[in-house]
Amino acid sequence: MPTNKPTAKKKPQVTAAPERRRELLATAAEVFAAQGYNATTVRKIADAAGMLAGSLYYHFDSKESMLDEILSAFLTELWEGYDSVLAARLGPRETIEALVTESFREIDRHRAAVAIYQKESRHLSVQPRFHYLADSQQKFEKAWLGTLERGVAARVFRSDLDVRLTYRFVRDTVWVAASWYRPGGQHGPEEIARQYLSMVLDGIALRT
């Protein structure tokens, strides 16, 4: 007569208080940004958070889950800001100004997440869990290229402007700021955006 053996029960995952969860994710983001996703282990994140690696598993089931939450939160907030700008139907120059300003605000709020996105999104986006990174990139490109094309058509920007090259230049020079920007520095995100825009827009605006 067969006997029924008790099955092992999976240890339940503990939900951290929202503030503690944010602290752990902020710590993980800094480690990912500094060391890269592949080189980062749960133990390294736990060490940076001042806890045992096993304790971190009470809150997150893997480093992949932590990275997913970091990047999705950043992109959700970024697109809330971008969508508001695009919905305002501003002129092309004003739209570029608002998008750049919103980008620097996101760097101020999510510097480590931006750095991770810059370094890791290309190879992460081929994984099913992170396919939203590729979707976001396509949406990002459409918004910027559409605004630049609108500016050329309206004779706000130069007619000889290569909009795709300009988009890549603006994109890369804005987001690379995550590598040197530190919140609480001498200049806030709005002032940095203003200085940046004065350099960029004088190069693409139609000369009269």
PDB file of N, CA, C and O in Angstrom, residues 44 47 86 89 131:
ATOM      1  N   LYS A  44      26.153  40.712  -3.867  1.00  0.00           N
ATOM      2  CA  LYS A  44      26.708  42.060  -3.933  1.00  0.00           C
ATOM      3  C   LYS A  44      25.655  43.109  -3.572  1.00  0.00           C
ATOM      4  O   LYS A  44      25.944  44.092  -2.889  1.00  0.00           O
ATOM      5  N   ASP A  47      25.095  42.857   0.172  1.00  0.00           N
ATOM      6  CA  ASP A  47      26.208  43.469   0.902  1.00  0.00           C
ATOM      7  C   ASP A  47      26.064  44.994   0.913  1.00  0.00           C
ATOM      8  O   ASP A  47      26.274  45.639   1.947  1.00  0.00           O
ATOM      9  N   LEU A  86       3.760  65.763 -25.329  1.00  0.00           N
ATOM     10  CA  LEU A  86       3.272  65.548 -26.687  1.00  0.00           C
ATOM     11  C   LEU A  86       1.790  65.882 -26.814  1.00  0.00           C
ATOM     12  O   LEU A  86       1.341  66.389 -27.854  1.00  0.00           O
ATOM     13  N   ARG A  89       0.612  69.587 -27.632  1.00  0.00           N
ATOM     14  CA  ARG A  89       0.646  70.094 -29.007  1.00  0.00           C
ATOM     15  C   ARG A  89       1.338  71.452 -29.102  1.00  0.00           C
ATOM     16  O   ARG A  89       0.827  72.402 -29.710  1.00  0.00           O
ATOM     17  N   HIS A 131      11.200  42.871 -23.279  1.00  0.00           N
ATOM     18  CA  HIS A 131      10.893  43.323 -24.632  1.00  0.00           C
ATOM     19  C   HIS A 131      10.321  44.737 -24.635  1.00  0.00           C
ATOM     20  O   HIS A 131      10.406  45.449 -25.644  1.00  0.00           O
TER      21      HIS A 131
END
